[in-house]
mmCIF file of C-alpha atoms and ligand atoms in Angstrom:
data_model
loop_
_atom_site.group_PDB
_atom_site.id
_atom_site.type_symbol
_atom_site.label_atom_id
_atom_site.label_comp_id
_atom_site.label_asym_id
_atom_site.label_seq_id
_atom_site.Cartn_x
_atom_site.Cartn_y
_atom_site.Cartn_z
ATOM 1 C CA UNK I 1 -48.143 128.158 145.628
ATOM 2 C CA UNK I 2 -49.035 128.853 142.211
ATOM 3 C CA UNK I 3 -47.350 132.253 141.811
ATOM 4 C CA UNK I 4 -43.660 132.798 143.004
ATOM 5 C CA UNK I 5 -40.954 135.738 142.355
ATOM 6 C CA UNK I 6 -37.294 134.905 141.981
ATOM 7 C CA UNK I 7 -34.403 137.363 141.977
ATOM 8 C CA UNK I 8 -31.201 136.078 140.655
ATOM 9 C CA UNK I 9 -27.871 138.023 139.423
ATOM 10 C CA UNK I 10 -25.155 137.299 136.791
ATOM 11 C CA UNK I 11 -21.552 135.622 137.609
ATOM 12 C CA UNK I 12 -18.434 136.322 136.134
ATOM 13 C CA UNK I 13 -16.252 133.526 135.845
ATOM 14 C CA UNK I 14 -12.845 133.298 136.325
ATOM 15 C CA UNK I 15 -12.311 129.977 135.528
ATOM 16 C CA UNK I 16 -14.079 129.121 132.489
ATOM 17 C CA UNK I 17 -16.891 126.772 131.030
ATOM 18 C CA UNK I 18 -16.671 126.466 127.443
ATOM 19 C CA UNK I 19 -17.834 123.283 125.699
ATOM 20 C CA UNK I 20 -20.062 120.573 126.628
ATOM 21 C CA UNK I 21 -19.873 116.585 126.619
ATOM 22 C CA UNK I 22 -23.373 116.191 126.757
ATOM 23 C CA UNK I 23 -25.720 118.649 125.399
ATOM 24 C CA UNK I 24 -28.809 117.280 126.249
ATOM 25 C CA UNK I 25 -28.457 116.968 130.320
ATOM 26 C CA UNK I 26 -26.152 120.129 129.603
ATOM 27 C CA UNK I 27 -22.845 119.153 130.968
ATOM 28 C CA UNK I 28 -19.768 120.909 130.979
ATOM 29 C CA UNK I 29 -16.585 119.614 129.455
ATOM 30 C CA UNK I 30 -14.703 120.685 132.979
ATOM 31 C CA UNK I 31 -15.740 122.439 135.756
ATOM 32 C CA UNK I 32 -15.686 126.140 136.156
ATOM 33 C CA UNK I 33 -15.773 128.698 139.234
ATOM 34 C CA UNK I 34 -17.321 132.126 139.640
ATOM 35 C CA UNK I 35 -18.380 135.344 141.565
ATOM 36 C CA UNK I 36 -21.756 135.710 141.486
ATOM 37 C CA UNK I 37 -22.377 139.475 141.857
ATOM 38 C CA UNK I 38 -24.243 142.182 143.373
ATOM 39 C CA UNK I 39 -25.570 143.996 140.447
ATOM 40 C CA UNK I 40 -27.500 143.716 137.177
ATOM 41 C CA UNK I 41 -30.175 141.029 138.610
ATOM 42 C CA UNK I 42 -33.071 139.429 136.935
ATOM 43 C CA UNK I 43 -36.429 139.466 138.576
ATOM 44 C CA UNK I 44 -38.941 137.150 137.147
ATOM 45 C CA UNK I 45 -42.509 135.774 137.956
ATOM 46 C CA UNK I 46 -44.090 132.200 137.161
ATOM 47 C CA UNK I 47 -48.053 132.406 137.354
ATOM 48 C CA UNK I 48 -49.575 129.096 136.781
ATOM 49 C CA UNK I 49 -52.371 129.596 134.370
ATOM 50 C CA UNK I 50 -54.761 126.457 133.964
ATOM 51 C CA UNK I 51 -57.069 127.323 131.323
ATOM 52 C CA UNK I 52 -53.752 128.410 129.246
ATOM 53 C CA UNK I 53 -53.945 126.333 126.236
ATOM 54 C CA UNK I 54 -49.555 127.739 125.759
ATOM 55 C CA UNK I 55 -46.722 129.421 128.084
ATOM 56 C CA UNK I 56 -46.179 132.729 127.762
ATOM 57 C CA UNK I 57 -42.936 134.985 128.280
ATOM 58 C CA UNK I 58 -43.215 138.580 129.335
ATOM 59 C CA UNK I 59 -39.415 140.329 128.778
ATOM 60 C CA UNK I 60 -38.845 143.603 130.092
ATOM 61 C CA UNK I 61 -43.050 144.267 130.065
ATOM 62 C CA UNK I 62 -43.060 142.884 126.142
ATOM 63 C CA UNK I 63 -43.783 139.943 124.576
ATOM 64 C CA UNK I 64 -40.505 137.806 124.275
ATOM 65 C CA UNK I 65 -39.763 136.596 120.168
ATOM 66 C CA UNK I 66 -40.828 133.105 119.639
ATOM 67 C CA UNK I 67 -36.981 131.987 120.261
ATOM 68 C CA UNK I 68 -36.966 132.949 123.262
ATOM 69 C CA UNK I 69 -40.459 131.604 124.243
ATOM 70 C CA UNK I 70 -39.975 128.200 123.090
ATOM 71 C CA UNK I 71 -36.726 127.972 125.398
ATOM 72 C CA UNK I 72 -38.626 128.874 128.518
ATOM 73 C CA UNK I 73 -41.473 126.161 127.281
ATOM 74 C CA UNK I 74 -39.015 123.725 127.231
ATOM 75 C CA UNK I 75 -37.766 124.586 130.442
ATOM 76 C CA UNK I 76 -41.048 125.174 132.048
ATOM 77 C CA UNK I 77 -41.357 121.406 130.654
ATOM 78 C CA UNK I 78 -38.547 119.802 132.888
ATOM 79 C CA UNK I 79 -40.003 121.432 135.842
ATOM 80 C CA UNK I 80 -43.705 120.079 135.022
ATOM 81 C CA UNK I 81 -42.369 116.891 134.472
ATOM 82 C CA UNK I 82 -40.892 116.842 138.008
ATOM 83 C CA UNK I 83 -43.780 118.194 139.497
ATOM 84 C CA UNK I 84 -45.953 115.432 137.945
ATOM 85 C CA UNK I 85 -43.891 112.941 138.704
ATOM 86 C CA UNK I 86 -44.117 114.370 142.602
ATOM 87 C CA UNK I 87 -48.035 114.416 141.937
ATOM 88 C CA UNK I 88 -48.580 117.830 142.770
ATOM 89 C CA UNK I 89 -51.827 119.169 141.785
ATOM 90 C CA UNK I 90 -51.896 122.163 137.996
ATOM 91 C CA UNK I 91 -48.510 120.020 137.530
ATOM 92 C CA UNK I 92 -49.264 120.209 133.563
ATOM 93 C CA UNK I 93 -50.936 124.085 134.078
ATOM 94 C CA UNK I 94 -49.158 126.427 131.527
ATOM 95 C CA UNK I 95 -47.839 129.659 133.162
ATOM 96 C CA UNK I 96 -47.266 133.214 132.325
ATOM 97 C CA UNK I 97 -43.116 133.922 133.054
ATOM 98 C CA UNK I 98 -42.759 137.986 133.802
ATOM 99 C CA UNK I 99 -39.038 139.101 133.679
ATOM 100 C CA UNK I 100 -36.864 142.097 134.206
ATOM 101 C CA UNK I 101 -33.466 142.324 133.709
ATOM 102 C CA UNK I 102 -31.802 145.353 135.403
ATOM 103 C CA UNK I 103 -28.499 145.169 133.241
ATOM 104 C CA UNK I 104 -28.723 147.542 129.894
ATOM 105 C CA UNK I 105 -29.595 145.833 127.220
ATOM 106 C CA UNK I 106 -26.440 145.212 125.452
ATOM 107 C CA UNK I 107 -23.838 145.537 128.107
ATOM 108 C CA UNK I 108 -22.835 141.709 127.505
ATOM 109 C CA UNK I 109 -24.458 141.942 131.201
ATOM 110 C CA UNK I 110 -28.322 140.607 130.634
ATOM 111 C CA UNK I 111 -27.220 136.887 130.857
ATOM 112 C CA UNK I 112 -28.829 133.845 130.531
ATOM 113 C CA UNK I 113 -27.349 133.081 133.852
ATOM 114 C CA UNK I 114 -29.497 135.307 135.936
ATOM 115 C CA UNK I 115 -32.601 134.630 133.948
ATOM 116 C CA UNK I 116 -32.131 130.453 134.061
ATOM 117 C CA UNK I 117 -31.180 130.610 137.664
ATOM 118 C CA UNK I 118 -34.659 133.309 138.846
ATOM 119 C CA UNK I 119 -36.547 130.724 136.225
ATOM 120 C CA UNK I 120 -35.616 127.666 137.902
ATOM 121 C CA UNK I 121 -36.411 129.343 141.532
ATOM 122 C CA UNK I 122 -39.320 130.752 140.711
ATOM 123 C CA UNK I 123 -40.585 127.952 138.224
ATOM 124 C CA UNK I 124 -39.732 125.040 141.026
ATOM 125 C CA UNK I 125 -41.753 127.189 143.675
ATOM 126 C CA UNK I 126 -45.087 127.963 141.928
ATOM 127 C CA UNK I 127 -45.588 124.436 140.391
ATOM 128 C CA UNK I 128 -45.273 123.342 144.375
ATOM 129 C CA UNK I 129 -41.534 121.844 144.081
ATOM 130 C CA UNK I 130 -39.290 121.484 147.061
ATOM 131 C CA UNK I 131 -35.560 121.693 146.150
ATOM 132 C CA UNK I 132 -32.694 122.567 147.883
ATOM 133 C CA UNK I 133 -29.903 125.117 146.663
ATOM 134 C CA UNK I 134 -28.392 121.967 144.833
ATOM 135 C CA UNK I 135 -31.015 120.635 143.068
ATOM 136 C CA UNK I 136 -31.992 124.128 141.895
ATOM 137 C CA UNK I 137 -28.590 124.449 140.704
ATOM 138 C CA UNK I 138 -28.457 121.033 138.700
ATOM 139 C CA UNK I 139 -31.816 122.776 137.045
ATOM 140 C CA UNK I 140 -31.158 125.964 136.356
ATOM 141 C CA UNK I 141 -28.557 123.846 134.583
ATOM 142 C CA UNK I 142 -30.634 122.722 131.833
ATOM 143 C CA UNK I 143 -31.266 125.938 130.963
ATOM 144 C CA UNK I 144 -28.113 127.694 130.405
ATOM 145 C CA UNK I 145 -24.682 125.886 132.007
ATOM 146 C CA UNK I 146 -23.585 129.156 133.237
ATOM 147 C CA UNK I 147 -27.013 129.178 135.321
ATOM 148 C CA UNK I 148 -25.458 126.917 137.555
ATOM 149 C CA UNK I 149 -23.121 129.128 139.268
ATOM 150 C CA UNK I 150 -25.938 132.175 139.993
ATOM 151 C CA UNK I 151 -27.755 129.475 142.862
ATOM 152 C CA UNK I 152 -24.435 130.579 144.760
ATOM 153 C CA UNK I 153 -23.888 134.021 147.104
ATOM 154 C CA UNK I 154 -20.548 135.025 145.964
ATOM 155 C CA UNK I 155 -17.386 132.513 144.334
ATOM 156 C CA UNK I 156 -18.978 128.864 143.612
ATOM 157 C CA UNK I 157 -17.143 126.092 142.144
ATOM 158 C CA UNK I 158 -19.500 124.044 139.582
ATOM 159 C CA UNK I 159 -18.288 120.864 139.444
ATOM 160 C CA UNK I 160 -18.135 119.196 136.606
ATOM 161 C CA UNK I 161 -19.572 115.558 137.402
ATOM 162 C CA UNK I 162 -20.122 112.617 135.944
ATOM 163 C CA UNK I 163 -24.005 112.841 135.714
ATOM 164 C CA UNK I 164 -27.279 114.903 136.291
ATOM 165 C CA UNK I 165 -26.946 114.271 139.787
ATOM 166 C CA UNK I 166 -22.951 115.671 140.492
ATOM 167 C CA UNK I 167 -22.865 118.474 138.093
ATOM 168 C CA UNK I 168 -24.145 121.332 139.980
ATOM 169 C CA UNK I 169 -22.349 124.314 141.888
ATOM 170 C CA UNK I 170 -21.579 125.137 145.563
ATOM 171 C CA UNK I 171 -19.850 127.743 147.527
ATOM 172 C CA UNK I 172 -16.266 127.926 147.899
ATOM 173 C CA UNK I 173 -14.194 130.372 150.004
ATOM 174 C CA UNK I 174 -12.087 132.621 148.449
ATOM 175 C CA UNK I 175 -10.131 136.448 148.637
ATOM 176 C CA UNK I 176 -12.295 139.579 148.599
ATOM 177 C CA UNK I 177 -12.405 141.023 145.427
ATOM 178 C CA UNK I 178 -13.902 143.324 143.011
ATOM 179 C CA UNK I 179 -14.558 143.681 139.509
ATOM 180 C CA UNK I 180 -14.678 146.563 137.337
ATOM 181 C CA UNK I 181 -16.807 145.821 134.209
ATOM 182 C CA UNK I 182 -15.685 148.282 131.188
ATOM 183 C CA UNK I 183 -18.181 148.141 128.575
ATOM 184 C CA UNK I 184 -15.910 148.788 125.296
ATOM 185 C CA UNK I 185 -18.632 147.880 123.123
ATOM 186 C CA UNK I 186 -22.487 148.072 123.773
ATOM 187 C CA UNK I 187 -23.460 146.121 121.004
ATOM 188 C CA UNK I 188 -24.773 142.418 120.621
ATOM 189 C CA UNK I 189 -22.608 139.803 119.894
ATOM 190 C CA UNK I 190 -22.069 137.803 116.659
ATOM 191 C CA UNK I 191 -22.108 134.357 117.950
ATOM 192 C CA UNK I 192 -23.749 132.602 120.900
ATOM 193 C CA UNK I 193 -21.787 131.375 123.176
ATOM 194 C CA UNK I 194 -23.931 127.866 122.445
ATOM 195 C CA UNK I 195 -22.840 128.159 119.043
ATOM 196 C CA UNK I 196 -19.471 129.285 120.022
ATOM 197 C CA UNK I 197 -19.084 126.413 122.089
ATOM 198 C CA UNK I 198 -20.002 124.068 119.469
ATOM 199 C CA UNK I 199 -17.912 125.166 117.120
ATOM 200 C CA UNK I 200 -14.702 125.585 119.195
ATOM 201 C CA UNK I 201 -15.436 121.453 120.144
ATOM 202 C CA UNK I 202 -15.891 120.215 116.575
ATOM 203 C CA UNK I 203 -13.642 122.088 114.707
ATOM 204 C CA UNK I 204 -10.579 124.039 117.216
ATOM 205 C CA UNK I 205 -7.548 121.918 117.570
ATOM 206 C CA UNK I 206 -6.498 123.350 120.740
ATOM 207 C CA UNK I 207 -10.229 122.064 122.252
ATOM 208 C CA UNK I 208 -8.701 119.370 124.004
ATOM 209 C CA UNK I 209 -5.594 121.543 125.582
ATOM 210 C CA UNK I 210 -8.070 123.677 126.490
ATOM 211 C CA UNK I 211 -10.444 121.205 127.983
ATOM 212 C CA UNK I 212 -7.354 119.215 129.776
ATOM 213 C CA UNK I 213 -5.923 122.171 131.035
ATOM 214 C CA UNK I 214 -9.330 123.908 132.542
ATOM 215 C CA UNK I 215 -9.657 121.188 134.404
ATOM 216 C CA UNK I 216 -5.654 121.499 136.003
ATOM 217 C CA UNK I 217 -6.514 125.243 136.587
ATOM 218 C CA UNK I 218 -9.660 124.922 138.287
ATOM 219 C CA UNK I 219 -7.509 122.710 140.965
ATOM 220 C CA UNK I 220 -4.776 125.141 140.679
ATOM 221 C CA UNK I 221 -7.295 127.736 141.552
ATOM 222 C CA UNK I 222 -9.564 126.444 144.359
ATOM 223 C CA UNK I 223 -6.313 126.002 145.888
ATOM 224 C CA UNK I 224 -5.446 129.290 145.701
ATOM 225 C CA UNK I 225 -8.790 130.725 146.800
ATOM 226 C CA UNK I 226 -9.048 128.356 150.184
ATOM 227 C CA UNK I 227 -5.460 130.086 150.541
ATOM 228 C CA UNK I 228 -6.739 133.345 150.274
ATOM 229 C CA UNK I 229 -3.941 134.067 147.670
ATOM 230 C CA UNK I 230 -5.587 137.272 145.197
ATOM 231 C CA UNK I 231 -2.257 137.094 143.560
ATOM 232 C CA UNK I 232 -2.720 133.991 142.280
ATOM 233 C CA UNK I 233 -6.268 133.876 141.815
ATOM 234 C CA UNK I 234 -5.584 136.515 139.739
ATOM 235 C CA UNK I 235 -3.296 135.184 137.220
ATOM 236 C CA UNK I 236 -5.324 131.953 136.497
ATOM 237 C CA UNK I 237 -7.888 133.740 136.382
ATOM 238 C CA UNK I 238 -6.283 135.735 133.273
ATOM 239 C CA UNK I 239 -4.452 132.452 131.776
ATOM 240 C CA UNK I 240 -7.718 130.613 131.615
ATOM 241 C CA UNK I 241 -9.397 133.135 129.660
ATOM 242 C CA UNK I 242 -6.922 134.132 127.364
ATOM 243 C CA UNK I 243 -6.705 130.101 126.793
ATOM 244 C CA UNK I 244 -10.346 130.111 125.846
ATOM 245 C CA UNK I 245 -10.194 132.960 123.543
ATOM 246 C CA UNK I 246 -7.146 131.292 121.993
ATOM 247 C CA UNK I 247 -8.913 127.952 121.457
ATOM 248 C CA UNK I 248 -12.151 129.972 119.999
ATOM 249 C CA UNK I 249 -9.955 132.092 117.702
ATOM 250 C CA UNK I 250 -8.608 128.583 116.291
ATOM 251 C CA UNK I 251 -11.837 127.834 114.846
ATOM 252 C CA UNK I 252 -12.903 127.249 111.264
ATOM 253 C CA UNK I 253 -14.383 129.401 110.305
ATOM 254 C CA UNK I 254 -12.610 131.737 113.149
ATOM 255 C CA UNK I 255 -14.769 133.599 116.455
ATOM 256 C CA UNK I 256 -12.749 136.568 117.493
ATOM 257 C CA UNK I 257 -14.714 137.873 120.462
ATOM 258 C CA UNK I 258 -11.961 140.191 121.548
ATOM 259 C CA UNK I 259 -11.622 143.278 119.596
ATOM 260 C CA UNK I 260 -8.684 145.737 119.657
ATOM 261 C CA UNK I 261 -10.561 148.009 122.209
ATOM 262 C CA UNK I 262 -10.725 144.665 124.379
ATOM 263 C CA UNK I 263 -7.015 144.071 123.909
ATOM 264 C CA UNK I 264 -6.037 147.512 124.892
ATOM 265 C CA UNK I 265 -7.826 146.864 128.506
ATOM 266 C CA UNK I 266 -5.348 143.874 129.093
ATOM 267 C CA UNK I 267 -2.524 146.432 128.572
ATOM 268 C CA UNK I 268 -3.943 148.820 130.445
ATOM 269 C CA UNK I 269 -4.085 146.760 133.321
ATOM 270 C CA UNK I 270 -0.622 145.029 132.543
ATOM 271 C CA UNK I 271 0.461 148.577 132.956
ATOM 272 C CA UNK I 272 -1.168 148.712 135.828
ATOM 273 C CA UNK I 273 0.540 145.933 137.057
ATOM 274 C CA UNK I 274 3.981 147.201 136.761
ATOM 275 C CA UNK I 275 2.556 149.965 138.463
ATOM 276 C CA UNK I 276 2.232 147.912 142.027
ATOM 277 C CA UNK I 277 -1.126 147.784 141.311
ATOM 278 C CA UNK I 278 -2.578 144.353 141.096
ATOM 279 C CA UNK I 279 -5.341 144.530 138.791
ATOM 280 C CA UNK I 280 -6.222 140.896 136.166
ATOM 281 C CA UNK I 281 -8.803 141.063 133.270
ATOM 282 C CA UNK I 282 -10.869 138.866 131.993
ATOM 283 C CA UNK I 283 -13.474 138.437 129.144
ATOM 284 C CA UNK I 284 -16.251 136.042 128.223
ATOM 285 C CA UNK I 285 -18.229 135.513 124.424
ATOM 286 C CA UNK I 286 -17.787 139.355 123.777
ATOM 287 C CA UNK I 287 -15.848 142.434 123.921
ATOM 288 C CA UNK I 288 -16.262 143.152 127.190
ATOM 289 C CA UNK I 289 -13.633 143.270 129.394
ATOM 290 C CA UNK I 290 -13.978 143.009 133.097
ATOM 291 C CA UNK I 291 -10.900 143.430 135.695
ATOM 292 C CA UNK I 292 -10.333 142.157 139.075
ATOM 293 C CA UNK I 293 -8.994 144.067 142.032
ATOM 294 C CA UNK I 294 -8.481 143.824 145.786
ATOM 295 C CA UNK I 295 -11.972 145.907 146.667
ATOM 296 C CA UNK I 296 -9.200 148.768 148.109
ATOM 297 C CA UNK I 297 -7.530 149.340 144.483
ATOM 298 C CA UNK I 298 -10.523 148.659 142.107
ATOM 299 C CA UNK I 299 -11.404 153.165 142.338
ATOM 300 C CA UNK I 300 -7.727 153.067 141.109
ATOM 301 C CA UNK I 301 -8.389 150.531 138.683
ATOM 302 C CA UNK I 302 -11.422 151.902 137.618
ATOM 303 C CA UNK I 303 -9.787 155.593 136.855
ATOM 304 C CA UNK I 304 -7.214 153.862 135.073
ATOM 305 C CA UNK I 305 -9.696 152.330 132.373
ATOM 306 C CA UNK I 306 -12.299 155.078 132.311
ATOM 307 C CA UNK I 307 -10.941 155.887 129.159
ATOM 308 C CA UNK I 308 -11.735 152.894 127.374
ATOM 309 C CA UNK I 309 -15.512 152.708 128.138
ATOM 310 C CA UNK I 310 -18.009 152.855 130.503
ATOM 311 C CA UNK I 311 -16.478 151.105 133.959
ATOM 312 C CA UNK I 312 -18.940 150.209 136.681
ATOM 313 C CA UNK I 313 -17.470 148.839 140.363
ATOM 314 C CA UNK I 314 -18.921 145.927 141.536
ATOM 315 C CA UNK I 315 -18.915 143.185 144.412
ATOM 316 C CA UNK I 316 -20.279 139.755 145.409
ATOM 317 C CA UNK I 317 -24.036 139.190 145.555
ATOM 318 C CA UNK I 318 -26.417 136.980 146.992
ATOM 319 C CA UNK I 319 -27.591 133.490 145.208
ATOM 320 C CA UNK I 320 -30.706 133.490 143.326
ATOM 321 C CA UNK I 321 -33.726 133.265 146.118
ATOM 322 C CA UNK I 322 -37.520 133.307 146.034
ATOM 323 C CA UNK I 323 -38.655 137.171 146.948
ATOM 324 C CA UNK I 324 -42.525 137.980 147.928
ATOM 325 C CA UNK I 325 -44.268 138.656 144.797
ATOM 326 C CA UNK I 326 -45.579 142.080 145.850
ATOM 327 C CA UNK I 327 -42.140 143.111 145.861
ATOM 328 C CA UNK I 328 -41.667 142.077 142.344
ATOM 329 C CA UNK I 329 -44.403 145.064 140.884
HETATM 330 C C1 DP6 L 401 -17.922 132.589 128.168
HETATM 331 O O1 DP6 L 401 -23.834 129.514 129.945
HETATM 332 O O2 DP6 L 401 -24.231 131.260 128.169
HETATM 333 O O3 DP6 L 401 -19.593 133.181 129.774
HETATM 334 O O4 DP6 L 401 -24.715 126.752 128.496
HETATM 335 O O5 DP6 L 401 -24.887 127.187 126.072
HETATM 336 O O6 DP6 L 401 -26.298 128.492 127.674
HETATM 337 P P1 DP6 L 401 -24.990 127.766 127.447
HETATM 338 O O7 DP6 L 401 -23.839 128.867 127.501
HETATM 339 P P2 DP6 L 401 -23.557 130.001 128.585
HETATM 340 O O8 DP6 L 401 -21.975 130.170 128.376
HETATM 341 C C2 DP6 L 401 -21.169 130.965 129.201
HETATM 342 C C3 DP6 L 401 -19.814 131.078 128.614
HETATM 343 C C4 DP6 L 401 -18.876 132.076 129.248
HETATM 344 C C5 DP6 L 401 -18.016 131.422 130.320
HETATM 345 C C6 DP6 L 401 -18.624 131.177 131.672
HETATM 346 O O9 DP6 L 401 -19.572 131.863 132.085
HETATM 347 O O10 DP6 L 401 -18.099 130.264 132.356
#
């Protein structure tokens, strides 16, 4: 095949991965674990292109800035390097990448995670690659860690590893549960969560509490999600990231992701709490705070925070998987 379509969507995790020990083969400092959801995905098309003398990277129907294309060169490099190494034939072809996000630009939403994980899909399939959901996973890796997780339907578990070959993410049961995304602020953020990540490792001197204690909670919390237990996926789920937001905020100079808006949605839903109704937030590299609920509660949930932005319902989705291309116009 030398044209394939991909469809992957975002994950939210809700235990967190935040710091690297090796940046090159991109892996995580612990292990992390996520819903992948059922909204917000990322379509994208790899056309091999022989007499192509460079990639290029189609975003939302416009050319992509040179940032962006040299990432998906380098990415489209792995994957031609496997594919040579298989011998398959247009293994060093250049290709055109077309990609469509459906989240709004600026909801904190159009992640890296769905575009790595429909790149690696789609990339794998049109330069004639055979990989399972694993090896995808261990790709879409390289391109953005939290890529990982979106090979998974629903909550996966990315284990951390020791090498290339253990670090990649698989299913794990768990509680139903929604999530009610409330969009405080639409705007960019400052600071990459690669350059976030750095800087929290070299200069925060709770990095290694944080580090030593992700790794406690993710036990703590595939525990409680073989058990079923919401309640308590819920609270780690809100420890862990106000952990990582503490160890960010401890930087030099300081990342403060969370802005007062943000901090009035975790008393909101402390509120709700008292309440009866069991509602935990969590946030990643922005202001954006998004709450989980049993799927019953999360209307409830979501009239409670209307008020503080835009609030959108959502469930578990599917794992990123090749589509026919026809669909993809
Ligand atoms: C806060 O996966 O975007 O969302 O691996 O450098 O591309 P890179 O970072 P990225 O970081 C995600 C950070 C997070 C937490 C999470 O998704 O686990």
């Amino acid at each position: 095949m030398t044209t394939a379509t991909a469809r992957a969507h975002p994950n939210i995790a809700l235990v967190k991965y935040w710091g690297k020990r090796d940046e090159e083969l991109m892996l995580p400092a612990a292990g992390s674990l996520s819903l992948t959801l059922d909204a917000y995905a990322t379509t994208t098309t790899v056309s091999l292109d022989p007499s192509a003398t460079e990639d290029r990277f189609v975003l939302g129907g416009a050319a992509a800035t040179p940032g962006q294309t040299v990432q998906v060169t380098r990415f489209l490099d792995l994957v031609r390097a496997r594919a040579g190494s298989a011998a398959r034939a247009d293994s060093s072809a250049h290709a055109v990448v077309d990609s469509r996000n459906e989240a709004p630009t600026g909801a904190g939403l159009a992640s890296s995670a769905s575009g790595f994980a429909a790149l690696a899909v789609a990339a794998a399939a049109a330069y004639g690659l055979d990989l399972d959901r694993t090896e995808l996973s261990r790709l879409a890796r390289r391109g953005s860690g939290s890529a990982t997780r979106s090979l998974v339907a629903g909550l996966g578990i990315w284990h951390a590893g020791d090498d290339d070959a253990s670090s990649f993410a698989e299913p794990i049961e768990g509680p139903e549960m929604s999530m009610v995304i409330v969009t405080v602020d639409p705007g960019q953020k400052k600071v990459s969560s690669r350059e976030g990540m750095r800087r929290t490792a070299a200069t925060s001197p709770y990095y290694s509490g944080w580090v030593d204690s992700t790794a406690r909670s993710l036990e703590e919390m595939s525990a409680a999600c073989r058990a079923g237990d919401f309640t308590r996926v819920g609270e780690i789920t809100e420890s862990n990231a106000l952990r990582m937001h503490a160890a960010i905020e401890a930087c030099e100079p300081p990342i403060r992701y969370l802005r007062s808006t943000s901090v009035a949605v975790f008393d909101a839903v402390e509120q709700l709490r008292t309440r009866g109704i069991e509602a935990y937030a969590t946030a990643d590299a922005g202001p954006n705070v998004v709450v989980i609920s049993r799927p019953a509660e999360a209307e409830a949930v979501a009239e409670h925070l209307a008020d503080h932005g835009d609030v959108r319902i959502v469930g578990a989705g599917p794992g990123a998987h090749l589509i026919p291309t026809e669909e993809s116009a």
